[in-house]
Amino acid sequence: MNFKLIGLALLVFSQFSFATAKIVHWQTSQGSRVYFVQADALPMADIQIVFDAGSARDGQQFGLAALTSALLDTGAGQWNADQIALRFESVGANFGTSVSSDTASLSLRSLTDPALFDKALETMHVILTKPKFNNADFLREKSRTLAAIKQREESPAEVASEAFSNKLYGSHPYAHPDSGVNETVKKLKATDLAQFYKKYYVSSNAMVVIVGNLTKEQAQQTAEKLLADLPVGQKPEAIPDVTMPTQASEQRIEFPSTQTHVLVGLPGTWRKDPDYFNLYVGNHILGGSGLVSKLFSEVREKRGLAYSASSAFSPMLKQGPFVVSLQTRNDQTKQALEVLNTTLADFINKGPTQAELDAAKKNIIGGFPMRFDTNKKLAGYVAMIGFYDMPLDYLDTFRQKIEETSIDTIKAAFSRKVNTALLQTVTVGNSAASNAQKPN
């Protein structure tokens, strides 16, 4: 019955709009930040516990943060992985862990009926505060990670992505994949994970997000219960700033594929960047809006050089990547890359037309409420707001920030952030076929 109720709840459209998602903020008795949105439409709650413990904290042990996160629910307290899964299943709850460059997160979705909710909370609490890091579990997860890395090495898209990150970030903590690389993962031990957990999974480094059918008092009690028994610890030092490239470069990687993957870009923007909204709207027009973007029009529609072409800014704690990407036949690589670079340079110099800008604003603003039309999606936005220390009225002011962008402000923002003289380029494909380009 519980499973059916959660399944039904997931099909119900949330009645939230960004004008009604009021975020309440406080700290626990041990100094952890809490962000809460009361959402009474469904008898459910979505909870995230977020730590500044992403892969940027790996040091030279690439993959350490990801493996630590993956091991949390394989054994905790007196329970093994199967017992943990059964406890959540018995109350119709969903639990998961995840890692990005910046964060490590534990998430829970549960019905708020006390008999069900309390058991789900207890299970999450034990996973968080009493993980076993059993060696047998570790070896199994390590083996899975190494197998995934091997698969990654056989994918031209993944090879291009990894090379591009290395090209942009060099020795910076953002350079390596979240799951690590073969050489470093092979050397990891279960004791390394336990030490990482002990250092970073502490109250002073924790943030709790709660969205759902709870009162503020209940949310306060929930946060205290979840983090009880965690040591206070210390917040980690700030991640170093990103160093921008000093000159343009191009890296060609040979790969036995019929298509070439092309990535072009630079370190781009961060979450609290004053230029963010101008970059966001501008990128929507340049390559973020799919079939109606400038890149798609120039590369695909007019010239048929690629199935798709896109661009994206990925804001992070520090400067996340700006990337323009496409896939093309090996023999069309040179021409496709030229069109890509020309389109990007033209956009930076001229900006969008007024018609393009008006259409982009309408599309972005019209679609924005759908981005958090469930408690789970809303919790993700609240976690972003909290972790990156953004204004609590971010959702309320989003429409205004988009409306305030103009052709001139977009041009200025792109000129500041995207220096075409410094672009980093990675191509992965069959260079022999690429060099034998067909005549036009």
Tab-separated table of C-alpha atoms in Angstrom:
chain	number	residue	atom	x	y	z
A	1	MET	CA	0.000	0.000	0.000
A	2	ASN	CA	2.820	2.411	0.848
A	3	PHE	CA	4.440	1.841	-2.543
A	4	LYS	CA	1.197	2.592	-4.339
A	5	LEU	CA	0.743	5.798	-2.385
A	6	ILE	CA	4.232	7.073	-3.238
A	7	GLY	CA	3.746	6.090	-6.864
A	8	LEU	CA	0.464	8.007	-6.971
A	9	ALA	CA	2.036	11.005	-5.271
A	10	LEU	CA	4.749	11.201	-7.900
A	11	LEU	CA	2.099	11.622	-10.573
A	12	VAL	CA	0.438	14.556	-8.849
A	13	PHE	CA	1.428	17.956	-10.198
A	14	SER	CA	2.726	20.187	-7.447
A	15	GLN	CA	0.839	23.441	-7.057
A	16	PHE	CA	3.947	25.383	-6.134
A	17	SER	CA	4.922	28.497	-8.014
A	18	PHE	CA	8.128	30.364	-7.423
A	19	ALA	CA	6.167	33.035	-5.598
A	20	THR	CA	5.007	30.626	-2.899
A	21	ALA	CA	8.118	28.546	-2.201
A	22	LYS	CA	9.111	30.350	0.981
A	23	ILE	CA	12.501	29.166	2.208
A	24	VAL	CA	13.091	29.259	5.966
A	25	HIS	CA	16.663	29.044	7.237
A	26	TRP	CA	18.227	28.288	10.643
A	27	GLN	CA	21.098	26.378	12.234
A	28	THR	CA	21.030	23.215	14.309
A	29	SER	CA	22.386	23.093	17.851
A	30	GLN	CA	25.720	21.945	16.369
A	31	GLY	CA	25.911	24.712	13.783
A	32	SER	CA	24.671	22.919	10.664
A	33	ARG	CA	22.673	25.038	8.235
A	34	VAL	CA	19.064	24.007	7.573
A	35	TYR	CA	16.804	25.153	4.718
A	36	PHE	CA	13.101	24.294	4.897
A	37	VAL	CA	10.095	24.734	2.636
A	38	GLN	CA	6.718	23.663	3.959
A	39	ALA	CA	4.781	21.926	1.186
A	40	ASP	CA	1.477	20.458	2.324
A	41	ALA	CA	0.003	19.332	-1.020
A	42	LEU	CA	1.261	15.761	-0.548
A	43	PRO	CA	1.871	13.681	2.606
A	44	MET	CA	5.565	13.405	1.771
A	45	ALA	CA	8.939	14.936	2.539
A	46	ASP	CA	12.132	15.142	0.506
A	47	ILE	CA	15.326	15.514	2.516
A	48	GLN	CA	18.888	16.146	1.429
A	49	ILE	CA	21.973	16.224	3.622
A	50	VAL	CA	24.758	17.960	1.730
A	51	PHE	CA	28.467	18.107	2.570
A	52	ASP	CA	31.319	20.065	1.076
A	53	ALA	CA	32.873	16.684	0.303
A	54	GLY	CA	32.781	16.327	-3.456
A	55	SER	CA	35.518	15.082	-5.736
A	56	ALA	CA	37.326	18.419	-5.467
A	57	ARG	CA	38.285	17.179	-1.968
A	58	ASP	CA	39.976	14.036	-3.315
A	59	GLY	CA	43.478	15.470	-3.134
A	60	GLN	CA	45.622	13.150	-5.253
A	61	GLN	CA	43.421	10.135	-4.440
A	62	PHE	CA	41.036	10.636	-7.347
A	63	GLY	CA	37.780	8.761	-6.784
A	64	LEU	CA	37.982	8.877	-2.995
A	65	ALA	CA	34.905	11.056	-2.425
A	66	ALA	CA	32.781	9.014	-4.821
A	67	LEU	CA	33.713	5.667	-3.288
A	68	THR	CA	33.158	7.018	0.231
A	69	SER	CA	29.658	8.107	-0.740
A	70	ALA	CA	28.914	4.817	-2.493
A	71	LEU	CA	29.896	2.776	0.591
A	72	LEU	CA	27.623	4.582	3.056
A	73	ASP	CA	24.544	2.414	2.530
A	74	THR	CA	26.371	-0.884	1.956
A	75	GLY	CA	26.585	-1.394	5.696
A	76	ALA	CA	25.884	0.748	8.748
A	77	GLY	CA	25.293	0.062	12.410
A	78	GLN	CA	24.086	-3.527	12.743
A	79	TRP	CA	22.714	-3.697	9.183
A	80	ASN	CA	24.159	-4.897	5.899
A	81	ALA	CA	23.146	-3.535	2.494
A	82	ASP	CA	20.179	-5.890	2.092
A	83	GLN	CA	18.831	-5.069	5.551
A	84	ILE	CA	19.154	-1.355	4.891
A	85	ALA	CA	17.305	-1.691	1.590
A	86	LEU	CA	14.575	-3.737	3.277
A	87	ARG	CA	14.072	-1.118	5.985
A	88	PHE	CA	13.469	1.597	3.398
A	89	GLU	CA	11.324	-0.718	1.286
A	90	SER	CA	9.128	-1.608	4.259
A	91	VAL	CA	8.034	2.025	4.647
A	92	GLY	CA	7.921	2.894	0.928
A	93	ALA	CA	10.908	5.258	1.189
A	94	ASN	CA	13.582	6.004	-1.406
A	95	PHE	CA	17.204	6.650	-0.382
A	96	GLY	CA	20.290	7.509	-2.391
A	97	THR	CA	23.734	9.075	-2.340
A	98	SER	CA	25.513	11.141	-4.972
A	99	VAL	CA	28.724	13.061	-5.560
A	100	SER	CA	29.620	16.026	-7.764
A	101	SER	CA	32.804	18.067	-7.935
A	102	ASP	CA	31.544	20.317	-5.132
A	103	THR	CA	29.242	18.170	-3.002
A	104	ALA	CA	28.434	14.792	-1.510
A	105	SER	CA	24.748	14.268	-0.771
A	106	LEU	CA	22.413	11.813	0.942
A	107	SER	CA	18.776	12.012	-0.105
A	108	LEU	CA	15.557	10.577	1.285
A	109	ARG	CA	11.969	10.639	0.075
A	110	SER	CA	9.420	9.371	2.573
A	111	LEU	CA	5.782	9.564	3.450
A	112	THR	CA	5.286	11.745	6.534
A	113	ASP	CA	3.007	9.394	8.429
A	114	PRO	CA	4.930	9.159	11.752
A	115	ALA	CA	5.111	5.363	11.804
A	116	LEU	CA	6.714	5.356	8.361
A	117	PHE	CA	8.685	8.587	8.559
A	118	ASP	CA	10.370	7.809	11.881
A	119	LYS	CA	11.717	4.469	10.644
A	120	ALA	CA	13.033	6.059	7.444
A	121	LEU	CA	14.731	8.833	9.456
A	122	GLU	CA	16.303	6.345	11.847
A	123	THR	CA	17.717	4.364	8.943
A	124	MET	CA	19.129	7.473	7.277
A	125	HIS	CA	20.617	8.596	10.594
A	126	VAL	CA	22.447	5.303	11.100
A	127	ILE	CA	23.754	5.328	7.517
A	128	LEU	CA	25.066	8.844	8.040
A	129	THR	CA	26.591	8.395	11.474
A	130	LYS	CA	27.636	4.733	11.658
A	131	PRO	CA	28.888	3.514	8.264
A	132	LYS	CA	30.973	0.340	8.467
A	133	PHE	CA	33.288	0.659	5.435
A	134	ASN	CA	33.545	-3.122	5.468
A	135	ASN	CA	36.472	-4.327	3.372
A	136	ALA	CA	34.417	-6.866	1.406
A	137	ASP	CA	31.866	-4.177	0.511
A	138	PHE	CA	34.704	-1.818	-0.387
A	139	LEU	CA	36.366	-4.311	-2.719
A	140	ARG	CA	33.071	-4.970	-4.476
A	141	GLU	CA	32.360	-1.242	-5.016
A	142	LYS	CA	35.951	-0.620	-6.046
A	143	SER	CA	35.664	-3.383	-8.637
A	144	ARG	CA	32.473	-1.807	-9.997
A	145	THR	CA	34.179	1.574	-10.212
A	146	LEU	CA	37.165	0.152	-12.080
A	147	ALA	CA	34.818	-1.593	-14.506
A	148	ALA	CA	32.967	1.684	-15.090
A	149	ILE	CA	36.277	3.480	-15.676
A	150	LYS	CA	37.223	0.864	-18.271
A	151	GLN	CA	33.907	1.421	-20.025
A	152	ARG	CA	34.506	5.154	-19.884
A	153	GLU	CA	37.832	4.698	-21.638
A	154	GLU	CA	36.031	2.933	-24.496
A	155	SER	CA	33.622	5.829	-25.093
A	156	PRO	CA	34.849	8.676	-27.328
A	157	ALA	CA	32.455	11.073	-25.605
A	158	GLU	CA	33.886	10.220	-22.174
A	159	VAL	CA	37.466	10.369	-23.454
A	160	ALA	CA	36.767	13.826	-24.862
A	161	SER	CA	35.109	15.033	-21.653
A	162	GLU	CA	37.990	13.864	-19.460
A	163	ALA	CA	40.622	15.362	-21.751
A	164	PHE	CA	38.684	18.634	-21.910
A	165	SER	CA	38.531	18.899	-18.109
A	166	ASN	CA	42.266	18.275	-17.898
A	167	LYS	CA	42.874	20.885	-20.571
A	168	LEU	CA	40.779	23.512	-18.748
A	169	TYR	CA	41.852	22.856	-15.181
A	170	GLY	CA	45.320	21.305	-15.220
A	171	SER	CA	46.291	20.654	-11.586
A	172	HIS	CA	43.123	22.220	-10.146
A	173	PRO	CA	40.771	19.865	-8.187
A	174	TYR	CA	38.120	20.217	-10.905
A	175	ALA	CA	40.345	18.521	-13.486
A	176	HIS	CA	39.641	14.852	-12.743
A	177	PRO	CA	36.436	12.797	-13.143
A	178	ASP	CA	34.296	12.384	-10.012
A	179	SER	CA	34.763	8.611	-10.102
A	180	GLY	CA	38.528	8.919	-10.393
A	181	VAL	CA	40.961	7.283	-12.790
A	182	ASN	CA	42.248	3.733	-12.949
A	183	GLU	CA	45.674	4.482	-11.471
A	184	THR	CA	44.347	6.193	-8.339
A	185	VAL	CA	41.279	4.034	-7.684
A	186	LYS	CA	43.384	0.860	-7.751
A	187	LYS	CA	45.469	2.206	-4.859
A	188	LEU	CA	42.549	3.135	-2.597
A	189	LYS	CA	41.899	1.188	0.607
A	190	ALA	CA	38.870	0.985	2.880
A	191	THR	CA	40.831	2.874	5.545
A	192	ASP	CA	41.229	5.795	3.111
A	193	LEU	CA	37.454	6.044	2.866
A	194	ALA	CA	37.035	5.921	6.634
A	195	GLN	CA	39.540	8.746	7.057
A	196	PHE	CA	37.840	10.857	4.377
A	197	TYR	CA	34.473	10.297	6.042
A	198	LYS	CA	35.866	11.250	9.444
A	199	LYS	CA	37.280	14.515	8.102
A	200	TYR	CA	34.417	15.751	5.934
A	201	TYR	CA	31.191	14.179	7.251
A	202	VAL	CA	30.920	16.474	10.254
A	203	SER	CA	28.255	18.864	11.520
A	204	SER	CA	30.190	22.036	10.738
A	205	ASN	CA	30.428	20.890	7.117
A	206	ALA	CA	26.801	19.748	6.794
A	207	MET	CA	23.687	21.338	5.348
A	208	VAL	CA	20.161	19.926	5.589
A	209	VAL	CA	17.356	20.618	3.113
A	210	ILE	CA	13.783	19.617	3.945
A	211	VAL	CA	10.821	20.129	1.607
A	212	GLY	CA	7.487	18.604	2.435
A	213	ASN	CA	4.439	18.157	4.593
A	214	LEU	CA	5.998	19.106	7.935
A	215	THR	CA	5.687	22.064	10.259
A	216	LYS	CA	8.767	24.130	11.029
A	217	GLU	CA	8.919	22.545	14.498
A	218	GLN	CA	8.828	19.075	12.957
A	219	ALA	CA	11.513	20.083	10.452
A	220	GLN	CA	13.707	21.349	13.293
A	221	GLN	CA	13.309	18.063	15.143
A	222	THR	CA	14.036	16.132	11.953
A	223	ALA	CA	17.302	17.975	11.309
A	224	GLU	CA	18.448	17.494	14.891
A	225	LYS	CA	17.657	13.759	14.790
A	226	LEU	CA	19.455	13.205	11.530
A	227	LEU	CA	22.687	14.931	12.558
A	228	ALA	CA	22.737	13.725	16.157
A	229	ASP	CA	25.968	11.856	16.942
A	230	LEU	CA	27.932	13.544	14.154
A	231	PRO	CA	31.061	15.245	15.547
A	232	VAL	CA	31.226	19.006	15.075
A	233	GLY	CA	34.553	18.847	13.244
A	234	GLN	CA	35.822	21.691	11.089
A	235	LYS	CA	34.860	23.206	7.764
A	236	PRO	CA	37.434	22.466	5.064
A	237	GLU	CA	39.648	25.124	3.579
A	238	ALA	CA	38.383	26.924	0.503
A	239	ILE	CA	38.946	25.290	-2.870
A	240	PRO	CA	41.686	27.162	-4.754
A	241	ASP	CA	40.770	29.631	-7.451
A	242	VAL	CA	40.838	28.523	-11.062
A	243	THR	CA	43.738	29.760	-13.173
A	244	MET	CA	42.714	30.795	-16.667
A	245	PRO	CA	44.682	29.507	-19.656
A	246	THR	CA	47.252	31.950	-21.032
A	247	GLN	CA	46.964	30.864	-24.654
A	248	ALA	CA	44.728	28.865	-26.937
A	249	SER	CA	45.496	25.202	-27.527
A	250	GLU	CA	44.126	22.227	-29.449
A	251	GLN	CA	44.464	18.569	-28.543
A	252	ARG	CA	43.694	15.787	-31.004
A	253	ILE	CA	43.093	12.299	-29.619
A	254	GLU	CA	43.062	9.333	-31.968
A	255	PHE	CA	40.015	7.074	-31.570
A	256	PRO	CA	38.649	4.394	-33.913
A	257	SER	CA	35.230	5.957	-34.398
A	258	THR	CA	33.209	7.079	-37.403
A	259	GLN	CA	32.498	10.447	-35.794
A	260	THR	CA	34.678	13.036	-34.135
A	261	HIS	CA	33.661	14.578	-30.821
A	262	VAL	CA	34.546	18.263	-30.610
A	263	LEU	CA	34.687	20.278	-27.374
A	264	VAL	CA	35.681	23.952	-27.256
A	265	GLY	CA	35.643	26.246	-24.238
A	266	LEU	CA	37.157	27.776	-21.144
A	267	PRO	CA	36.615	27.938	-17.393
A	268	GLY	CA	33.409	29.928	-17.288
A	269	THR	CA	31.270	31.087	-14.393
A	270	TRP	CA	30.454	30.401	-10.759
A	271	ARG	CA	27.159	30.379	-8.904
A	272	LYS	CA	27.375	33.880	-7.405
A	273	ASP	CA	28.880	35.514	-10.500
A	274	PRO	CA	27.160	38.880	-11.192
A	275	ASP	CA	27.300	37.975	-14.886
A	276	TYR	CA	25.426	34.712	-14.385
A	277	PHE	CA	21.974	35.681	-15.659
A	278	ASN	CA	23.343	37.422	-18.746
A	279	LEU	CA	25.463	34.366	-19.509
A	280	TYR	CA	22.483	32.094	-18.881
A	281	VAL	CA	20.159	33.941	-21.242
A	282	GLY	CA	22.887	34.455	-23.833
A	283	ASN	CA	23.822	30.801	-23.802
A	284	HIS	CA	20.182	29.813	-24.201
A	285	ILE	CA	20.243	31.676	-27.508
A	286	LEU	CA	23.714	30.547	-28.550
A	287	GLY	CA	23.435	26.822	-27.935
A	288	GLY	CA	21.306	26.000	-24.920
A	289	SER	CA	17.873	25.903	-26.521
A	290	GLY	CA	18.232	22.856	-28.723
A	291	LEU	CA	16.788	23.009	-32.228
A	292	VAL	CA	16.254	26.786	-32.210
A	293	SER	CA	19.747	27.809	-31.094
A	294	LYS	CA	22.244	29.682	-33.249
A	295	LEU	CA	24.741	26.840	-33.153
A	296	PHE	CA	22.188	24.275	-34.263
A	297	SER	CA	21.068	26.552	-37.078
A	298	GLU	CA	24.571	27.249	-38.370
A	299	VAL	CA	26.096	23.812	-37.911
A	300	ARG	CA	23.172	21.488	-38.550
A	301	GLU	CA	20.377	23.215	-40.449
A	302	LYS	CA	22.408	25.349	-42.855
A	303	ARG	CA	25.348	23.032	-43.444
A	304	GLY	CA	24.402	19.549	-42.232
A	305	LEU	CA	27.750	19.160	-40.450
A	306	ALA	CA	26.489	17.546	-37.266
A	307	TYR	CA	23.455	15.842	-35.823
A	308	SER	CA	23.461	18.346	-32.966
A	309	ALA	CA	25.494	21.235	-31.590
A	310	SER	CA	25.136	22.867	-28.195
A	311	SER	CA	26.762	25.041	-25.570
A	312	ALA	CA	26.519	25.232	-21.798
A	313	PHE	CA	27.803	27.052	-18.734
A	314	SER	CA	28.095	24.854	-15.632
A	315	PRO	CA	28.436	27.205	-12.649
A	316	MET	CA	30.121	25.748	-9.591
A	317	LEU	CA	31.760	26.925	-6.369
A	318	LYS	CA	34.617	28.170	-8.528
A	319	GLN	CA	34.585	28.659	-12.285
A	320	GLY	CA	32.823	25.704	-13.852
A	321	PRO	CA	33.312	24.918	-17.527
A	322	PHE	CA	31.881	26.728	-20.513
A	323	VAL	CA	31.761	24.231	-23.356
A	324	VAL	CA	30.602	24.289	-26.954
A	325	SER	CA	30.238	20.776	-28.322
A	326	LEU	CA	29.285	18.842	-31.410
A	327	GLN	CA	29.732	15.474	-33.102
A	328	THR	CA	30.548	15.298	-36.773
A	329	ARG	CA	31.783	12.873	-39.401
A	330	ASN	CA	35.546	12.526	-39.238
A	331	ASP	CA	36.002	14.018	-42.704
A	332	GLN	CA	33.927	17.096	-41.730
A	333	THR	CA	35.786	17.917	-38.513
A	334	LYS	CA	37.785	20.843	-39.836
A	335	GLN	CA	34.792	22.554	-41.428
A	336	ALA	CA	32.518	21.945	-38.436
A	337	LEU	CA	35.107	23.365	-36.051
A	338	GLU	CA	35.515	26.443	-38.210
A	339	VAL	CA	31.758	27.059	-38.244
A	340	LEU	CA	31.595	26.523	-34.477
A	341	ASN	CA	34.336	29.058	-33.793
A	342	THR	CA	32.928	31.580	-36.256
A	343	THR	CA	29.446	31.322	-34.750
A	344	LEU	CA	30.790	31.769	-31.232
A	345	ALA	CA	32.959	34.769	-32.170
A	346	ASP	CA	30.080	36.367	-34.072
A	347	PHE	CA	27.761	35.982	-31.094
A	348	ILE	CA	30.303	37.539	-28.719
A	349	ASN	CA	30.822	40.497	-31.066
A	350	LYS	CA	27.198	41.133	-32.047
A	351	GLY	CA	25.118	39.525	-29.322
A	352	PRO	CA	21.583	38.293	-29.983
A	353	THR	CA	18.941	40.082	-31.984
A	354	GLN	CA	16.047	41.632	-30.090
A	355	ALA	CA	13.702	38.993	-31.470
A	356	GLU	CA	16.002	36.207	-30.268
A	357	LEU	CA	16.267	37.811	-26.838
A	358	ASP	CA	12.512	38.263	-26.491
A	359	ALA	CA	11.877	34.652	-27.491
A	360	ALA	CA	14.521	33.383	-25.076
A	361	LYS	CA	13.088	35.342	-22.151
A	362	LYS	CA	9.600	34.066	-22.888
A	363	ASN	CA	10.815	30.486	-23.116
A	364	ILE	CA	12.966	30.606	-19.962
A	365	ILE	CA	10.397	32.369	-17.789
A	366	GLY	CA	7.523	30.251	-19.086
A	367	GLY	CA	9.343	27.007	-18.401
A	368	PHE	CA	10.895	27.912	-15.078
A	369	PRO	CA	8.076	26.728	-12.761
A	370	MET	CA	8.272	23.268	-14.350
A	371	ARG	CA	11.809	22.933	-13.054
A	372	PHE	CA	10.548	22.534	-9.500
A	373	ASP	CA	7.048	21.209	-9.977
A	374	THR	CA	7.716	18.386	-7.502
A	375	ASN	CA	9.096	18.466	-3.977
A	376	LYS	CA	12.170	16.572	-5.150
A	377	LYS	CA	12.995	19.140	-7.826
A	378	LEU	CA	12.321	21.984	-5.405
A	379	ALA	CA	14.623	20.382	-2.827
A	380	GLY	CA	17.352	20.332	-5.455
A	381	TYR	CA	16.970	24.068	-6.039
A	382	VAL	CA	16.906	24.790	-2.314
A	383	ALA	CA	20.078	22.722	-1.887
A	384	MET	CA	21.744	24.760	-4.625
A	385	ILE	CA	20.660	28.008	-2.974
A	386	GLY	CA	21.895	26.893	0.423
A	387	PHE	CA	25.192	25.302	-0.564
A	388	TYR	CA	26.274	28.191	-2.761
A	389	ASP	CA	25.048	30.783	-0.261
A	390	MET	CA	22.689	32.403	-2.729
A	391	PRO	CA	19.844	34.785	-1.782
A	392	LEU	CA	16.840	33.027	-0.262
A	393	ASP	CA	14.590	34.939	-2.672
A	394	TYR	CA	16.395	33.477	-5.720
A	395	LEU	CA	13.236	31.758	-6.973
A	396	ASP	CA	11.120	34.859	-6.412
A	397	THR	CA	13.514	37.191	-8.252
A	398	PHE	CA	14.381	34.816	-11.110
A	399	ARG	CA	11.817	36.317	-13.489
A	400	GLN	CA	13.071	39.854	-12.773
A	401	LYS	CA	16.713	38.878	-13.302
A	402	ILE	CA	15.898	37.327	-16.658
A	403	GLU	CA	13.829	40.347	-17.740
A	404	GLU	CA	16.688	42.720	-16.851
A	405	THR	CA	19.068	41.181	-19.379
A	406	SER	CA	19.622	43.055	-22.635
A	407	ILE	CA	21.607	42.751	-25.843
A	408	ASP	CA	24.319	45.032	-24.451
A	409	THR	CA	24.594	43.300	-21.051
A	410	ILE	CA	24.783	39.882	-22.700
A	411	LYS	CA	27.498	41.047	-25.096
A	412	ALA	CA	29.450	42.556	-22.204
A	413	ALA	CA	29.174	39.419	-20.075
A	414	PHE	CA	30.297	37.124	-22.889
A	415	SER	CA	33.182	39.449	-23.702
A	416	ARG	CA	34.338	39.256	-20.086
A	417	LYS	CA	34.015	35.499	-19.742
A	418	VAL	CA	34.752	34.045	-23.195
A	419	ASN	CA	38.051	35.204	-24.680
A	420	THR	CA	38.234	33.504	-28.062
A	421	ALA	CA	41.998	34.013	-28.123
A	422	LEU	CA	42.287	31.576	-25.205
A	423	LEU	CA	39.872	28.846	-26.280
A	424	GLN	CA	40.813	25.263	-25.455
A	425	THR	CA	39.861	22.653	-28.045
A	426	VAL	CA	39.706	18.872	-27.812
A	427	THR	CA	38.804	16.569	-30.698
A	428	VAL	CA	38.451	12.805	-30.375
A	429	GLY	CA	38.089	10.722	-33.521
A	430	ASN	CA	39.845	9.223	-36.524
A	431	SER	CA	42.368	11.865	-37.489
A	432	ALA	CA	43.329	10.039	-40.702
A	433	ALA	CA	39.768	10.334	-41.961
A	434	SER	CA	39.600	13.891	-40.676
A	435	ASN	CA	42.690	14.893	-42.638
A	436	ALA	CA	41.239	13.357	-45.775
A	437	GLN	CA	38.466	15.938	-45.825
A	438	LYS	CA	36.123	15.781	-48.771
A	439	PRO	CA	36.049	18.788	-51.113
A	440	ASN	CA	33.053	21.107	-50.852
